């Protein structure tokens, strides 16, 4: 097989890149290791910056997002049994964020791509990227039981943190920076209306808790319009038996997270224990109750920070989680992936139209500036809100002082709001 841009990975980064290139008349092929059902059901992000919404609109992939996504004006910080609203529009000159599940973005992009192209191969696992320094890099992959090759002008490694694209950087051609946090998140999806209008980030006595939500899923599922979806349970990376797709239509549902120790087994967290712990961590002195209901998905995610520098080697370009991971407390991972892809698509389109590699040459440097800022913000949010397993009373007081500064100073709140709602792309 031969194409202009070989894209490894059919997550949000790979699918959006394919869509932007296709609309600009650049041919590409997407290789995705998993099945369609798997990528469409993997529970992950939910909070989108305005720039991400804009990028999906530019790609003609925001019809359902616009109709169903929930616009949020801010977030709530909870600590010391008190609640504090951080109002984004007044602090940022009008910016808001939107709640729309990553699963739905993927469904929307897959549905468009299966109808309009470019080719998207499921169960096509890339094995290696060869000759990235040459004019014709090659992706070796396995599909339908056969090993095959895809010869490209450019290769985009959008294959997430556990992908293989990064391995094609020779020793000495790159450097990575990583950090493991000493706690994880237990995430649950519950068939119960959210107990709040905005996301709640809580520093409770037993540790961090986050109350998020998912918009109601329309009955008009786009993937059903273009192909019949084989039935089958969506699978969690961690505990397949726990992921069940039963989002009801009509009402938003609750998405909640709890800080838990590393190595936690979700089976040690029966539903009652989850609800009791959530209720304890969200508890405030004012009148407020946490709505409880059936939990339909449960999984544990470890928390890590990771950046690979540079994001380009020869004609291989990394984008999204393939190049960097942030702990989810700042809700930045998907937004960074989309921001990389916007820059990358512009670079490839400029090359296609004018022959200039100027934007592509600056790709890594430009993206990394934003990546490090998002890493810093995610690290700040994480450390400010999570109980330190080996922390002492001094650490405890420092966390409270940081939180109090944000709620007492408009300047400090504006800094949080600017980072959370998305720093400008400087393009
Ligand atoms: P993905 O989504 O991991 O997609 C990579 C794809 O590549 C495929 N793949 C391969 N394909 C072919 N050959 C191979 N050898 C391959 N190896 C892998 C995989 O099957 C997969 O389909 O990376 P991408 O596209 O860069 O997207 C990144 C986002 O998924 C990620 O950053 C976010 O989910 C992070 N994140 C959040 N980000 C936000 O911006 N806002 C949020 O609110 C938010 N919440 C979250 C999150 C991540 C979480 N977890 C589970 C880590 C909440 C959680 C709990
Ligand atoms: C989510 O809705 O899944 C979500 C929202 C905000 C975060 C992390 C996850 O910081």
Coordinates of C-alpha atoms and ligand atoms in Angstrom, one line a residue:
X1 CA 0.0 0.0 0.0
X2 CA 1.1 3.6 -0.7
X3 CA -0.2 6.9 0.8
X4 CA 0.9 10.4 1.5
X5 CA 0.4 10.4 5.2
X6 CA 0.3 7.1 7.1
X7 CA -1.5 7.6 10.4
X8 CA -1.0 5.1 13.2
X9 CA -3.8 5.1 15.7
X10 CA -7.5 5.7 15.3
X11 CA -8.1 7.6 18.6
X12 CA -9.1 11.2 18.6
X13 CA -5.7 12.4 17.4
X14 CA -5.4 10.1 14.4
X15 CA -9.1 10.4 13.4
X16 CA -9.1 14.2 13.5
X17 CA -5.8 14.4 11.6
X18 CA -7.2 12.1 8.9
X19 CA -10.3 14.2 8.6
X20 CA -8.5 17.6 8.4
X21 CA -6.1 16.2 5.8
X22 CA -8.8 14.5 3.8
X23 CA -10.7 17.8 3.6
X24 CA -7.6 19.5 2.3
X25 CA -7.2 16.9 -0.5
X26 CA -4.3 15.1 1.1
X27 CA -4.6 11.3 1.0
X28 CA -3.9 9.3 4.1
X29 CA -4.6 5.9 5.6
X30 CA -5.4 5.2 9.3
X31 CA -4.3 2.0 10.9
X32 CA -6.1 1.2 14.2
X33 CA -5.0 -1.9 16.2
X34 CA -8.4 -2.4 17.9
X35 CA -11.9 -3.1 16.8
X36 CA -14.4 -0.3 16.1
X37 CA -16.5 -1.2 19.1
X38 CA -13.5 -1.0 21.4
X39 CA -12.3 2.4 20.3
X40 CA -15.9 3.7 20.4
X41 CA -16.6 2.6 23.9
X42 CA -13.3 3.3 25.7
X43 CA -14.3 5.6 28.6
X44 CA -12.0 8.6 28.9
X45 CA -12.1 12.3 28.6
X46 CA -15.1 14.6 28.9
X47 CA -14.0 18.2 29.2
X48 CA -13.3 20.1 26.0
X49 CA -11.7 23.5 25.7
X50 CA -13.2 26.1 23.3
X51 CA -10.3 25.6 20.9
X52 CA -11.0 21.8 20.8
X53 CA -14.6 22.5 20.0
X54 CA -13.5 25.0 17.3
X55 CA -11.1 22.4 15.8
X56 CA -13.9 19.8 15.6
X57 CA -16.2 22.4 13.9
X58 CA -13.4 23.2 11.4
X59 CA -13.3 19.5 10.6
X60 CA -17.1 19.4 10.0
X61 CA -17.4 16.9 12.9
X62 CA -19.2 19.0 15.6
X63 CA -22.9 18.6 14.6
X64 CA -23.8 16.4 17.6
X65 CA -21.3 18.1 19.9
X66 CA -23.0 21.4 19.2
X67 CA -26.4 20.0 19.8
X68 CA -25.7 17.8 22.8
X69 CA -22.5 19.1 24.5
X70 CA -23.1 20.9 27.8
X71 CA -21.7 24.4 28.0
X72 CA -20.1 25.0 31.4
X73 CA -19.3 28.5 32.7
X74 CA -16.8 27.3 35.3
X75 CA -15.9 24.7 37.9
X76 CA -16.4 24.3 41.6
X77 CA -13.6 23.8 44.1
X78 CA -14.5 22.1 47.3
X79 CA -12.4 22.0 50.4
X80 CA -12.8 22.5 54.1
X81 CA -16.5 21.6 53.8
X82 CA -17.0 24.7 51.6
X83 CA -17.8 25.2 47.9
X84 CA -16.3 27.9 45.7
X85 CA -17.3 28.7 42.2
X86 CA -14.6 29.7 39.7
X87 CA -16.4 31.7 37.0
X88 CA -14.6 31.3 33.6
X89 CA -16.4 34.0 31.5
X90 CA -15.8 36.8 33.9
X91 CA -12.2 35.7 34.6
X92 CA -11.1 35.0 31.0
X93 CA -12.9 37.5 28.9
X94 CA -15.8 35.2 28.0
X95 CA -14.4 31.7 27.7
X96 CA -16.4 28.6 28.5
X97 CA -15.8 24.9 28.3
X98 CA -17.9 22.0 27.0
X99 CA -18.7 18.6 28.4
X100 CA -18.9 16.0 25.6
X101 CA -17.5 12.4 26.0
X102 CA -14.5 11.3 24.1
X103 CA -16.4 8.2 23.1
X104 CA -18.9 10.4 21.3
X105 CA -16.1 12.4 19.5
X106 CA -14.6 9.1 18.3
X107 CA -18.0 7.8 17.2
X108 CA -18.7 11.0 15.2
X109 CA -15.2 10.9 13.5
X110 CA -15.4 7.2 12.7
X111 CA -18.9 7.6 11.2
X112 CA -17.8 10.4 9.0
X113 CA -14.6 8.6 7.9
X114 CA -16.4 5.4 7.0
X115 CA -18.7 7.4 4.8
X116 CA -16.4 10.0 3.3
X117 CA -13.0 8.4 3.7
X118 CA -10.0 8.3 3.9
X119 CA -9.4 4.6 4.5
X120 CA -9.6 3.5 8.1
X121 CA -8.5 -0.1 8.9
X122 CA -9.5 -1.6 12.2
X123 CA -7.6 -4.5 13.7
X124 CA -4.6 -3.3 11.7
X125 CA -1.7 -3.3 14.2
X126 CA 1.4 -1.3 13.3
X127 CA 4.4 -3.3 14.2
X128 CA 7.2 -0.8 13.3
X129 CA 8.0 2.4 11.5
X130 CA 11.1 1.9 9.3
X131 CA 13.4 4.4 7.7
X132 CA 11.9 7.5 9.3
X133 CA 14.9 9.5 8.1
X134 CA 14.3 8.7 4.4
X135 CA 11.9 10.3 1.9
X136 CA 9.8 7.1 2.0
X137 CA 9.2 5.9 5.5
X138 CA 7.4 2.6 5.8
X139 CA 4.9 1.3 8.4
X140 CA 4.9 -2.4 8.8
X141 CA 1.5 -3.7 10.1
X142 CA -0.5 -6.8 10.5
X143 CA -4.1 -6.9 9.1
X144 CA -6.3 -9.9 8.4
X145 CA -3.7 -12.3 9.4
X146 CA -1.0 -11.0 7.0
X147 CA 1.9 -8.7 7.5
X148 CA 1.8 -5.8 5.1
X149 CA 3.6 -2.5 4.4
X150 CA 2.4 1.0 4.0
X151 CA 4.9 3.3 2.2
X152 CA 4.4 6.9 3.0
X153 CA 5.7 10.4 2.5
X154 CA 5.1 11.2 6.1
X155 CA 4.1 9.1 9.1
X156 CA 2.0 10.4 12.0
X157 CA 2.4 8.5 15.2
X158 CA -1.0 8.9 16.9
X159 CA -0.9 5.6 18.6
X160 CA -1.2 6.7 22.3
X161 CA 1.1 6.1 25.2
X162 CA 1.5 2.3 24.6
X163 CA 2.0 2.6 20.8
X164 CA 5.1 1.7 18.8
X165 CA 5.8 4.9 16.8
X166 CA 8.0 6.4 19.5
X167 CA 10.2 3.3 19.3
X168 CA 11.3 4.4 15.8
X169 CA 13.3 7.3 17.3
X170 CA 16.9 5.9 17.4
X171 CA 18.8 6.1 20.7
X172 CA 20.1 9.5 21.1
X173 CA 17.5 11.1 18.8
X174 CA 15.2 12.0 21.6
X175 CA 14.7 12.2 25.3
X176 CA 11.8 11.5 27.6
X177 CA 10.8 12.9 30.9
X178 CA 8.4 11.0 33.1
X179 CA 6.8 11.1 36.5
X180 CA 4.6 8.5 38.3
X181 CA 2.2 9.9 40.8
X182 CA 1.7 7.8 44.0
X183 CA -2.1 7.4 43.5
X184 CA -4.6 6.4 40.9
X185 CA -8.2 7.2 40.0
X186 CA -11.2 4.9 40.3
X187 CA -13.6 6.1 37.7
X188 CA -17.3 5.2 37.6
X189 CA -20.1 5.9 35.3
X190 CA -23.5 6.0 37.0
X191 CA -27.0 6.0 35.6
X192 CA -28.1 8.9 37.8
X193 CA -28.6 12.6 37.0
X194 CA -25.5 14.7 38.1
X195 CA -25.8 16.2 41.6
X196 CA -24.3 19.5 40.3
X197 CA -24.4 21.9 37.3
X198 CA -20.7 22.2 37.1
X199 CA -17.7 19.9 37.6
X200 CA -16.7 19.6 41.3
X201 CA -13.0 19.2 42.2
X202 CA -13.0 18.2 45.8
X203 CA -10.2 17.9 48.3
X204 CA -11.9 15.8 50.9
X205 CA -10.6 14.2 54.1
X206 CA -10.0 10.8 52.5
X207 CA -8.5 12.4 49.3
X208 CA -9.5 13.8 46.0
X209 CA -12.9 13.3 44.3
X210 CA -14.2 14.7 41.0
X211 CA -17.8 14.9 40.0
X212 CA -18.2 15.1 36.2
X213 CA -21.1 14.2 33.9
X214 CA -21.9 13.0 30.4
X215 CA -24.6 14.6 28.3
X216 CA -27.6 12.4 27.3
X217 CA -26.7 10.3 24.3
X218 CA -29.0 10.9 21.4
X219 CA -31.1 8.0 20.0
X220 CA -29.7 9.1 16.6
X221 CA -26.4 7.4 17.0
X222 CA -24.3 8.3 14.0
X223 CA -22.5 5.0 13.6
X224 CA -25.8 3.2 13.3
X225 CA -26.6 5.3 10.2
X226 CA -23.6 4.1 8.2
X227 CA -23.0 0.5 9.3
X228 CA -24.5 -2.0 11.6
X229 CA -22.5 -2.1 14.8
X230 CA -21.9 -5.7 15.9
X231 CA -23.2 -6.1 19.4
X232 CA -20.6 -6.7 22.1
X233 CA -19.6 -5.3 25.4
X234 CA -17.2 -2.4 25.4
X235 CA -14.0 -3.3 27.1
X236 CA -12.1 -1.6 29.8
X237 CA -8.3 -1.7 29.6
X238 CA -8.3 -2.7 33.2
X239 CA -11.4 -4.7 34.0
X240 CA -13.3 -5.8 30.9
X241 CA -16.2 -7.3 32.8
X242 CA -16.9 -4.0 34.5
X243 CA -17.5 -1.9 31.4
X244 CA -21.2 -2.0 30.3
X245 CA -22.7 0.3 27.8
X246 CA -26.1 1.3 29.2
X247 CA -26.2 5.1 29.0
X248 CA -29.9 6.1 29.0
X249 CA -31.2 8.6 26.5
X250 CA -32.7 11.8 27.6
X251 CA -30.9 12.7 30.8
X252 CA -27.2 13.6 31.6
X253 CA -25.5 10.9 33.7
X254 CA -22.9 11.1 36.4
X255 CA -19.2 10.4 35.8
X256 CA -17.3 10.3 39.1
X257 CA -13.7 9.7 40.1
X258 CA -12.1 8.9 43.5
X259 CA -8.4 9.0 44.4
X260 CA -7.3 5.5 45.4
X261 CA -3.9 3.9 46.1
X262 CA -1.9 2.6 43.2
X263 CA -2.6 -1.1 42.6
X264 CA -6.2 -0.8 43.6
X265 CA -8.5 -3.6 42.3
X266 CA -11.9 -2.2 41.3
X267 CA -13.4 -5.4 42.7
X268 CA -12.5 -4.2 46.2
X269 CA -14.9 -1.3 45.6
X270 CA -18.5 -2.5 45.6
X271 CA -21.0 0.2 44.6
X272 CA -22.0 1.1 48.2
X273 CA -18.4 1.7 49.1
X274 CA -17.9 3.9 46.1
X275 CA -21.0 6.0 47.0
X276 CA -20.2 6.3 50.7
X277 CA -16.6 7.4 49.9
X278 CA -17.8 9.9 47.3
X279 CA -20.4 11.3 49.7
X280 CA -17.8 11.7 52.4
X281 CA -15.3 13.5 50.2
X282 CA -17.9 15.9 48.7
X283 CA -19.5 16.6 52.1
X284 CA -20.0 20.3 52.9
X285 CA -21.7 22.1 55.7
X286 CA -24.4 23.5 53.5
X287 CA -27.4 21.5 52.3
X288 CA -26.2 19.2 49.4
X289 CA -26.8 15.6 48.6
X290 CA -25.1 13.3 46.2
X291 CA -27.5 11.4 43.9
X292 CA -26.8 7.7 44.0
X293 CA -27.8 5.2 41.3
X294 CA -26.7 2.1 39.4
X295 CA -23.0 2.1 38.5
X296 CA -22.5 0.8 34.9
X297 CA -18.7 1.1 34.5
X298 CA -15.8 1.0 36.9
X299 CA -12.1 1.1 36.2
X300 CA -8.8 2.2 37.7
X301 CA -6.4 4.6 35.9
X302 CA -2.9 5.3 37.0
X303 CA -1.6 8.9 37.0
X304 CA 1.5 9.8 35.2
X305 CA 3.2 12.7 33.5
X306 CA 5.4 12.0 30.4
X307 CA 6.9 14.1 27.6
X308 CA 9.0 12.9 24.7
X309 CA 11.2 15.5 23.1
X310 CA 11.3 16.2 20.2
X311 CA 8.0 15.2 18.7
X312 CA 9.5 14.7 15.3
X313 CA 12.3 12.5 13.9
X314 CA 12.8 12.8 10.1
X315 CA 9.4 12.2 8.5
X316 CA 7.9 10.7 11.6
X317 CA 5.7 13.1 13.7
X318 CA 4.2 12.2 17.0
X319 CA 0.9 13.6 18.2
X320 CA -1.3 13.3 21.3
X321 CA -0.7 10.7 24.0
X322 CA 2.0 9.1 21.8
X323 CA 4.2 12.1 22.7
X324 CA 2.9 13.1 26.1
X325 CA 0.7 12.2 29.0
X326 CA -0.7 14.4 31.7
X327 CA -2.5 13.4 34.9
X328 CA -6.2 13.9 34.2
X329 CA -6.8 16.4 37.0
X330 CA -6.4 19.3 34.6
X331 CA -8.5 17.7 31.8
X332 CA -5.8 18.5 29.3
X333 CA -4.9 15.2 27.5
X334 CA -7.5 15.2 24.7
X335 CA -7.2 18.9 24.4
X336 CA -3.5 18.7 23.9
X337 CA -3.9 15.9 21.3
X338 CA -6.3 18.1 19.3
X339 CA -4.0 21.0 19.6
X340 CA -1.1 19.0 18.3
X341 CA -3.2 17.8 15.4
X342 CA -4.2 21.3 14.4
X343 CA -0.6 22.3 14.2
X344 CA 0.4 19.2 12.4
X345 CA -2.4 19.4 9.8
X346 CA -1.6 23.0 9.1
X347 CA 2.1 22.0 8.5
X348 CA 1.2 19.2 6.2
X349 CA -1.4 21.3 4.3
X350 CA 1.1 24.2 3.9
X351 CA 3.6 21.7 2.5
X352 CA 1.0 20.3 0.1
X353 CA 0.0 23.7 -1.1
X354 CA 3.2 25.7 -1.2
X355 CA 6.0 23.2 -0.9
X356 CA 7.2 24.9 2.3
X357 CA 8.2 22.9 5.3
X358 CA 8.4 25.9 7.5
X359 CA 5.4 25.0 9.8
X360 CA 6.4 21.4 9.9
X361 CA 9.9 22.4 10.9
X362 CA 8.5 24.3 13.9
X363 CA 6.0 21.6 14.8
X364 CA 7.7 20.0 17.7
X365 CA 8.9 23.3 19.3
X366 CA 5.5 24.9 19.0
X367 CA 3.6 22.0 20.4
X368 CA 6.1 21.4 23.3
X369 CA 5.6 24.9 24.6
X370 CA 1.9 24.2 25.1
X371 CA 2.6 20.6 26.3
X372 CA 4.9 21.8 29.1
X373 CA 2.4 24.5 30.2
X374 CA -0.4 21.9 30.3
X375 CA 1.9 19.5 32.2
X376 CA 2.7 22.2 34.7
X377 CA -1.0 23.1 35.2
X378 CA -2.0 19.4 35.5
X379 CA 0.7 18.8 38.0
X380 CA -0.3 21.9 40.1
X381 CA -4.0 20.8 40.1
X382 CA -3.0 17.2 41.0
X383 CA -0.7 18.1 43.8
X384 CA -3.0 20.7 45.2
X385 CA -6.0 18.4 45.4
X386 CA -4.8 14.9 46.2
X387 CA -3.9 13.6 49.6
X388 CA -0.1 12.8 49.6
X389 CA 0.3 9.2 50.8
X390 CA 3.5 10.1 52.7
X391 CA 2.5 13.8 53.3
X392 CA 2.7 15.4 56.7
X393 CA 0.6 18.2 58.4
X394 CA 2.8 20.8 56.7
X395 CA 2.0 19.5 53.2
X396 CA -1.6 19.5 54.2
X397 CA -1.5 23.2 55.2
X398 CA 0.3 24.1 52.0
X399 CA -2.4 22.5 49.9
X400 CA -5.1 24.5 51.8
X401 CA -3.0 27.7 51.5
X402 CA -2.9 27.2 47.7
X403 CA -6.6 26.5 47.5
X404 CA -7.4 29.5 49.7
X405 CA -5.3 31.8 47.5
X406 CA -7.3 30.8 44.5
X407 CA -10.6 31.4 46.1
X408 CA -9.5 34.7 47.8
X409 CA -7.6 36.3 44.9
X410 CA -9.2 37.2 41.6
X411 CA -5.7 37.2 40.1
X412 CA -5.0 33.6 41.2
X413 CA -8.5 32.4 40.1
X414 CA -7.9 34.0 36.7
X415 CA -4.7 32.1 36.3
X416 CA -6.5 28.8 37.0
X417 CA -9.4 29.7 34.7
X418 CA -7.0 30.7 31.9
X419 CA -5.2 27.4 32.1
X420 CA -8.2 25.2 32.5
X421 CA -10.2 26.8 29.7
X422 CA -7.2 26.6 27.4
X423 CA -4.2 28.7 26.7
X424 CA -4.0 30.3 23.2
X425 CA -2.4 28.2 20.5
X426 CA -0.1 31.1 19.5
X427 CA -0.5 30.3 15.8
Ligands
LIG1 P1 -5.5 7.4 22.3 O1 -6.9 7.8 22.6 O2 -4.8 6.5 23.3 O3 -5.6 6.7 20.9 C1 -4.5 5.9 20.4 C2 -5.0 4.9 19.5 O4 -3.9 4.2 18.9 C3 -4.2 2.8 18.8 N1 -2.9 2.0 18.8 C4 -2.5 1.5 17.7 N2 -3.0 1.4 16.4 C5 -2.3 0.7 15.5 N3 -1.1 0.1 15.8 C6 -0.5 0.2 17.0 N4 0.6 -0.4 17.2 C7 -1.3 0.9 18.0 N5 -1.0 1.1 19.3 C8 -2.1 1.8 19.8 C9 -5.0 2.6 20.1 O5 -5.8 1.4 20.1 C10 -5.9 3.9 20.2 O6 -7.1 3.7 19.5 O7 -4.6 8.6 22.1 P2 -4.9 10.1 21.4 O8 -5.7 9.9 20.1 O9 -3.6 10.8 21.4 O10 -5.9 10.8 22.4 C11 -5.5 11.1 23.7 C12 -6.7 11.0 24.7 O11 -7.3 9.7 24.6 C13 -6.3 11.3 26.1 O12 -5.3 12.3 26.2 C14 -7.4 11.7 27.0 O13 -8.4 10.6 27.1 C15 -7.0 12.1 28.4 N6 -8.1 12.4 29.3 C16 -8.7 13.7 29.3 N7 -8.3 14.6 28.4 C17 -9.0 15.8 28.3 O14 -8.6 16.6 27.5 N8 -10.1 16.1 29.1 C18 -10.5 15.2 30.0 O15 -11.5 15.4 30.6 C19 -9.8 13.9 30.2 N9 -10.2 13.0 31.1 C20 -8.5 11.5 30.3 C21 -9.6 11.8 31.2 C22 -7.9 10.2 30.4 C23 -8.4 9.3 31.3 N10 -7.7 8.0 31.3 C24 -8.5 6.8 31.3 C25 -6.3 8.0 31.1 C26 -10.0 10.9 32.1 C27 -9.4 9.7 32.2 C28 -9.9 8.8 33.3
LIG2 C1 -14.3 13.6 32.7 O1 -15.5 14.1 32.5 O2 -14.1 12.4 32.4 C2 -13.3 14.5 33.3 C3 -13.5 15.8 33.5 C4 -12.5 16.6 34.0 C5 -11.3 16.0 34.4 C6 -11.1 14.7 34.2 C7 -12.1 13.9 33.6 O3 -10.3 16.8 34.9

